[in-house]
Tab-separated table of C-alpha atoms in Angstrom:
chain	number	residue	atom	x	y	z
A	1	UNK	CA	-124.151	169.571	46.378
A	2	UNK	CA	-125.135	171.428	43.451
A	3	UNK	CA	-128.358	173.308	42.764
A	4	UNK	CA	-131.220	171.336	41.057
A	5	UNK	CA	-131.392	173.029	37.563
A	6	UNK	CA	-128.048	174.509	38.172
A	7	UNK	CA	-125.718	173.678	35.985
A	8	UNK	CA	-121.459	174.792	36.329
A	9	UNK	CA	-119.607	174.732	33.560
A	10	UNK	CA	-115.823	174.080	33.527
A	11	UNK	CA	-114.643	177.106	31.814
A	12	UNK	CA	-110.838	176.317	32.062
A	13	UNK	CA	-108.950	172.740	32.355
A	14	UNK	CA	-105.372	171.480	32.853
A	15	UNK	CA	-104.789	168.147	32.230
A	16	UNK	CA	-100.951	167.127	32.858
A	17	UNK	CA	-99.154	170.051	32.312
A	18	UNK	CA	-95.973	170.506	32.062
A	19	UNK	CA	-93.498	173.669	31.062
A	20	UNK	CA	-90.013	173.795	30.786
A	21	UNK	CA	-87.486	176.390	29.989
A	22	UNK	CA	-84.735	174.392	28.172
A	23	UNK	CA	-84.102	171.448	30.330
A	24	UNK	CA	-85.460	172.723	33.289
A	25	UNK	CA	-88.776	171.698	34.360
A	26	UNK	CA	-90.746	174.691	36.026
A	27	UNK	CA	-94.073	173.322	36.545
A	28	UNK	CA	-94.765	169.300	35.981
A	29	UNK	CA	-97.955	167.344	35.922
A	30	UNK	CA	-100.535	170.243	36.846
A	31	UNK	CA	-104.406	169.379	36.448
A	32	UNK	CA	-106.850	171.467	37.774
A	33	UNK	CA	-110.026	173.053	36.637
A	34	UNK	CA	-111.711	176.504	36.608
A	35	UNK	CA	-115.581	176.410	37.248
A	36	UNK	CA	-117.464	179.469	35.460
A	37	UNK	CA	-118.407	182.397	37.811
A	38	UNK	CA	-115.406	181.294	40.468
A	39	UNK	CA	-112.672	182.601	42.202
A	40	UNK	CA	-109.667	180.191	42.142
A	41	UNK	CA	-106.554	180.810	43.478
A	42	UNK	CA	-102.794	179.364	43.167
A	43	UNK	CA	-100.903	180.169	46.305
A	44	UNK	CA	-97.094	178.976	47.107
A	45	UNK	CA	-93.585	180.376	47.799
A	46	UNK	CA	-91.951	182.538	45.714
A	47	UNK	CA	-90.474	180.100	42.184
A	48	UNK	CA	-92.877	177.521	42.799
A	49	UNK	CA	-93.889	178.123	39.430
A	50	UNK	CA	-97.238	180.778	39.938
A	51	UNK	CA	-96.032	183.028	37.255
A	52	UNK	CA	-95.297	180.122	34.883
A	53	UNK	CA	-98.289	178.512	35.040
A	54	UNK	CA	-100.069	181.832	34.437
A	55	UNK	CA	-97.662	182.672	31.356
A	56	UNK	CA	-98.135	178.846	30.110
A	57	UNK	CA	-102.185	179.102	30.136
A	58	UNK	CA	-101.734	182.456	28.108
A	59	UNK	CA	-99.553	181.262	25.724
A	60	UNK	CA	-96.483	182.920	26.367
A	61	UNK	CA	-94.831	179.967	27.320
A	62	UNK	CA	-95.214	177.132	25.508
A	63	UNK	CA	-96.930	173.943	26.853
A	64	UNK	CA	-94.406	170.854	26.760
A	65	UNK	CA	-96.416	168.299	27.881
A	66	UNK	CA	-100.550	168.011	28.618
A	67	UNK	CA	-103.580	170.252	27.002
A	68	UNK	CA	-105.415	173.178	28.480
A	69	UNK	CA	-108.749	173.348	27.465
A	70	UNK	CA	-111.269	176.698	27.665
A	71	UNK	CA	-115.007	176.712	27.265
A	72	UNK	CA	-114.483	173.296	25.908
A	73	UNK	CA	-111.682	173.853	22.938
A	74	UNK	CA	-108.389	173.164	23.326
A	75	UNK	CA	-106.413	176.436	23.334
A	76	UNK	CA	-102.322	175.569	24.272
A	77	UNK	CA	-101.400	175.555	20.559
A	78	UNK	CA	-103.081	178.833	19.748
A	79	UNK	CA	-100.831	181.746	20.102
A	80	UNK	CA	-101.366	184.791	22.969
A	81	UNK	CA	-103.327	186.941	20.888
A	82	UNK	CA	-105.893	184.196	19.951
A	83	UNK	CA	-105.960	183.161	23.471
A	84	UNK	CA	-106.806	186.636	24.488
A	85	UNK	CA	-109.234	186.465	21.698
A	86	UNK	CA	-110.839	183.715	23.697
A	87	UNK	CA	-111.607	185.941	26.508
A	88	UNK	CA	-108.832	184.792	28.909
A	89	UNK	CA	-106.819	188.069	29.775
A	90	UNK	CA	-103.751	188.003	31.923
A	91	UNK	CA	-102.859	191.150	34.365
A	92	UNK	CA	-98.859	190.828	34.629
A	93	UNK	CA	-96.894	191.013	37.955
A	94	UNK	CA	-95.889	194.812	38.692
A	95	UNK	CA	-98.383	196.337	36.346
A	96	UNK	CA	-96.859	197.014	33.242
A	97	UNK	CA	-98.445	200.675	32.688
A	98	UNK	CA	-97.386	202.364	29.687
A	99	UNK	CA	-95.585	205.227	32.306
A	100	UNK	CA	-95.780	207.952	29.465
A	101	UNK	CA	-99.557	207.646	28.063
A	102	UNK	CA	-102.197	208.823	30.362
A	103	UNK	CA	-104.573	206.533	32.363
A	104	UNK	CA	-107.353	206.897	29.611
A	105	UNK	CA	-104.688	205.642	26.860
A	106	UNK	CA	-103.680	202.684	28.755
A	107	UNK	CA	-107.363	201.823	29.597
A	108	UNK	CA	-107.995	201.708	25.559
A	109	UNK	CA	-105.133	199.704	24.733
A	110	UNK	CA	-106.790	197.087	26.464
A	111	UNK	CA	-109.690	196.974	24.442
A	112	UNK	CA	-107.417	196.444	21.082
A	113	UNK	CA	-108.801	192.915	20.036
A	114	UNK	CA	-112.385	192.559	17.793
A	115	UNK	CA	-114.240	191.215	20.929
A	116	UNK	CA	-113.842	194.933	22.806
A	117	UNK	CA	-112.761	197.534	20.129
A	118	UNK	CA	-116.329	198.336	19.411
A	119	UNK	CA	-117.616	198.230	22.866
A	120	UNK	CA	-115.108	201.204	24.747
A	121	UNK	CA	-117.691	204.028	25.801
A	122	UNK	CA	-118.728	201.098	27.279
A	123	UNK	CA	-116.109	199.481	29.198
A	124	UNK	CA	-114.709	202.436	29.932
A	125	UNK	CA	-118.236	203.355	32.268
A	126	UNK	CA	-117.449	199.787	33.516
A	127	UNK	CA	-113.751	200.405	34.751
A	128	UNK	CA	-114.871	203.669	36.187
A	129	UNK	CA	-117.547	202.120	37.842
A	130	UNK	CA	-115.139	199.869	39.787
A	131	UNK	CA	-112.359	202.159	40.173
A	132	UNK	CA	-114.348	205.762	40.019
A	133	UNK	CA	-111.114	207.530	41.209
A	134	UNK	CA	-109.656	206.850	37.800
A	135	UNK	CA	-112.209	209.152	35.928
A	136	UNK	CA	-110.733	211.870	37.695
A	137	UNK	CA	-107.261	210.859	36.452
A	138	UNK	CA	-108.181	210.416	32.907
A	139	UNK	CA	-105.697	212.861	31.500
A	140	UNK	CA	-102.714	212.322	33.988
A	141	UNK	CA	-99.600	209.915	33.239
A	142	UNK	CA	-100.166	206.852	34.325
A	143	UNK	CA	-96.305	206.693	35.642
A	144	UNK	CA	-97.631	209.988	37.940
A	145	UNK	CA	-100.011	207.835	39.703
A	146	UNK	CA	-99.415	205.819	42.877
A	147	UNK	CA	-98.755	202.376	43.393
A	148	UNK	CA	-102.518	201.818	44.638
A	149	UNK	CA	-103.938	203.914	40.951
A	150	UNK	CA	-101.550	202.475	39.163
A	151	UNK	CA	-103.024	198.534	39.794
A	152	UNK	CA	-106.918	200.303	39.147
A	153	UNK	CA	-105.048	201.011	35.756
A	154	UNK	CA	-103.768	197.551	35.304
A	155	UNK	CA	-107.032	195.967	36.263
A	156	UNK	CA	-109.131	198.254	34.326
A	157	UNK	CA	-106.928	197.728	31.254
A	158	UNK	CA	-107.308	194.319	31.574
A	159	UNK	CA	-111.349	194.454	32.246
A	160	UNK	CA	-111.097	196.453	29.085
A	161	UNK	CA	-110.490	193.412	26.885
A	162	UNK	CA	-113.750	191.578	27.894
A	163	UNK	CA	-112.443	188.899	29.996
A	164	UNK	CA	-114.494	185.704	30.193
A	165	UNK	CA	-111.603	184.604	32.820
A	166	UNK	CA	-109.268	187.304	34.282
A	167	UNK	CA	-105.984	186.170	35.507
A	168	UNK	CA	-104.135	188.128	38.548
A	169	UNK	CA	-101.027	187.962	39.136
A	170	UNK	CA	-99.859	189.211	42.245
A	171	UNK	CA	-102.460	192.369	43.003
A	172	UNK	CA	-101.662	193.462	46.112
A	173	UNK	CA	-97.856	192.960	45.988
A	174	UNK	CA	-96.345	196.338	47.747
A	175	UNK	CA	-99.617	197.907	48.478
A	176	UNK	CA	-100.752	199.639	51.662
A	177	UNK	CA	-103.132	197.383	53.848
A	178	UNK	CA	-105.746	199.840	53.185
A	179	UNK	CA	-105.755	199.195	49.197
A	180	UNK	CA	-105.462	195.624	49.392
A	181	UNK	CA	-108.630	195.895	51.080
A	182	UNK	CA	-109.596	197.228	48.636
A	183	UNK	CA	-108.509	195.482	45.626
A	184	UNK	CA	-109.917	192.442	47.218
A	185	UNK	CA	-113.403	193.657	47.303
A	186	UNK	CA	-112.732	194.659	43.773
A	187	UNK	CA	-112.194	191.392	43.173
A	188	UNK	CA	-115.273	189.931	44.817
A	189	UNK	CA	-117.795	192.403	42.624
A	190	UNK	CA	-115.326	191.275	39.092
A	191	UNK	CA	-117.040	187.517	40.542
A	192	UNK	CA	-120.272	188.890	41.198
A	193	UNK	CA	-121.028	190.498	37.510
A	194	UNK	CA	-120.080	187.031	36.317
A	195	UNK	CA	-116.255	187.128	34.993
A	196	UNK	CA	-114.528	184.196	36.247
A	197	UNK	CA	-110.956	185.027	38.210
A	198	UNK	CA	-107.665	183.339	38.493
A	199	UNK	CA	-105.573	184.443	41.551
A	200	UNK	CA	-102.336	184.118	42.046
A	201	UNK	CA	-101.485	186.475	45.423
A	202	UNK	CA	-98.992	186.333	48.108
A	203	UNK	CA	-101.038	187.203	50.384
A	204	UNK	CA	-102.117	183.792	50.853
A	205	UNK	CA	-104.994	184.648	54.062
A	206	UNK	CA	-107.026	187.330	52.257
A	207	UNK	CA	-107.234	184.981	48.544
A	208	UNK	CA	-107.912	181.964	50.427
A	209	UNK	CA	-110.860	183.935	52.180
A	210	UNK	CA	-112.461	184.872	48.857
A	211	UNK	CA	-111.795	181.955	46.796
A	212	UNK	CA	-114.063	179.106	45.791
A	213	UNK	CA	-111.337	176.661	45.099
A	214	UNK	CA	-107.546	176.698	46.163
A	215	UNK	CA	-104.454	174.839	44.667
A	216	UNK	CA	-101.636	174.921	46.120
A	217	UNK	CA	-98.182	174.878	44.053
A	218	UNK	CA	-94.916	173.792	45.406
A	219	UNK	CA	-91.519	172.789	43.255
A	220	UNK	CA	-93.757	173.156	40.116
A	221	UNK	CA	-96.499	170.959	41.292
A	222	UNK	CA	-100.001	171.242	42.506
A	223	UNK	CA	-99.636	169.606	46.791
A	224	UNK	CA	-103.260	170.214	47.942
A	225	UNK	CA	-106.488	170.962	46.537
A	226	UNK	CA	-109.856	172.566	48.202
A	227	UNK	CA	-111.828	174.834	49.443
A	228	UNK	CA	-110.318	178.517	50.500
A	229	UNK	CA	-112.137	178.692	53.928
A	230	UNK	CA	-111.450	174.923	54.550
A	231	UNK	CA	-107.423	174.893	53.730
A	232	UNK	CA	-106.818	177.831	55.647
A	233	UNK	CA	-107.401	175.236	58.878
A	234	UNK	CA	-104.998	172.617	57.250
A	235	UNK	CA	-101.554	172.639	59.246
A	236	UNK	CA	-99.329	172.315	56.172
A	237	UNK	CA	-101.089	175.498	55.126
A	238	UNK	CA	-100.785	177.157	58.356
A	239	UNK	CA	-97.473	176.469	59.160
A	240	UNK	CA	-95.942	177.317	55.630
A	241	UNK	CA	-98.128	180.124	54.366
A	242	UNK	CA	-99.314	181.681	57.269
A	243	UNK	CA	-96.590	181.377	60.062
A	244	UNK	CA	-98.989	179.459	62.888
């Protein structure tokens, strides 16, 4: 039950979605809806259509079928840089550093559109408050760094744009137990200075455990809806994502 005097906005909706690539369908039907200040994640086998459905709300796939809405305007004819405009900022699957520049240059190319390019002294104190071990590597190549750095980098660069809702796509994949811990509790403190998260992880336990709202995506569509802590006791759940 809500708060009295409380009131949640929806800050992202899908209503009907579907995305193809030529005449193959990769996600079909998807509604679901992002409350502001949440954690929401997408879990599902690898090609159920994560990925997609990330690409689709960003614009770099187009929509087929069905609207996406943020902070109440309709956004899935806009193209990617006026979505990122928006505030909704997408960290890709395997990082995508700039190997070459150093960690300070990649932070900064995050911050390229008119919402963060006047704010950087400032966001930068922001990343480096998260991530403080990335100060230190200011001036080294980002493609010197280790996996662990190296997904500070891509977070930072994407905190670096201003998100209003951050999209994550697969943080902890190849990461030692240790910084998945850690990127997880990053996580949690992006939530609690009030920037709104999209998950999409493989490790289905630890996002379900931290998220406000699950969907779960199989052949393209969404199967079950709900609570983290509640669908981790479902037995579809548990038998198919978490081998009990």
């Amino acid at each position: 039950m809500p708060i009295l005097g409380v009131h949640i906005m929806q800050l992202l909706g899908l209503n009907n979605v579907t995305t193809k690539y030529g005449d193959l369908t990769a996600i079909r039907d998807v509604s679901l809806s992002i409350e502001e200040g949440h954690i929401i994640s997408i879990v599902g086998s690898n090609g159920a259509g994560k990925t997609t459905l990330l690409n689709t709300i960003s614009g770099v796939l187009p929509c087929a079928e069905g609207t996406i809405s943020f902070a109440d305007k309709r956004i899935n004819r806009l193209p990617p840089h006026k979505i990122v405009e928006e505030g909704i900022i997408q960290v890709p699957e395997g990082r995508l550093l700039f190997p070459d520049m150093t960690v300070l240059e990649n932070l900064e190319l995050g911050a390229f559109n008119s919402r963060s390019r006047k704010s950087i002294p400032s966001l930068l104190d922001m990343v480096y408050s998260y991530f403080p071990k990335l100060k230190d590597r200011e001036a080294q190549l980002a493609g010197t760094l280790s996996g662990g750095e190296q997904q500070m980098v891509a977070i930072g660069r994407g905190l670096m744009a201003k998100p209003k809702l951050l999209m994550l796509d697969e943080p902890s994949l190849g990461l030692s137990p240790l910084v998945v811990k850690s990127v997880f509790e990053t996580i949690q403190k992006i939530k609690s200075d009030g920037i709104t998260v999209l998950l999409v992880e493989q490790n289905v336990f630890q996002s379900m455990m931290i998220s406000d709202d699950v969907y779960v995506l199989e052949n393209g569509s969404i199967i079950l809806n709900g609570q983290g802590k509640e669908l981790l006791k479902d037995p579809r759940v548990r038998e198919a994502y978490l081998g009990i």
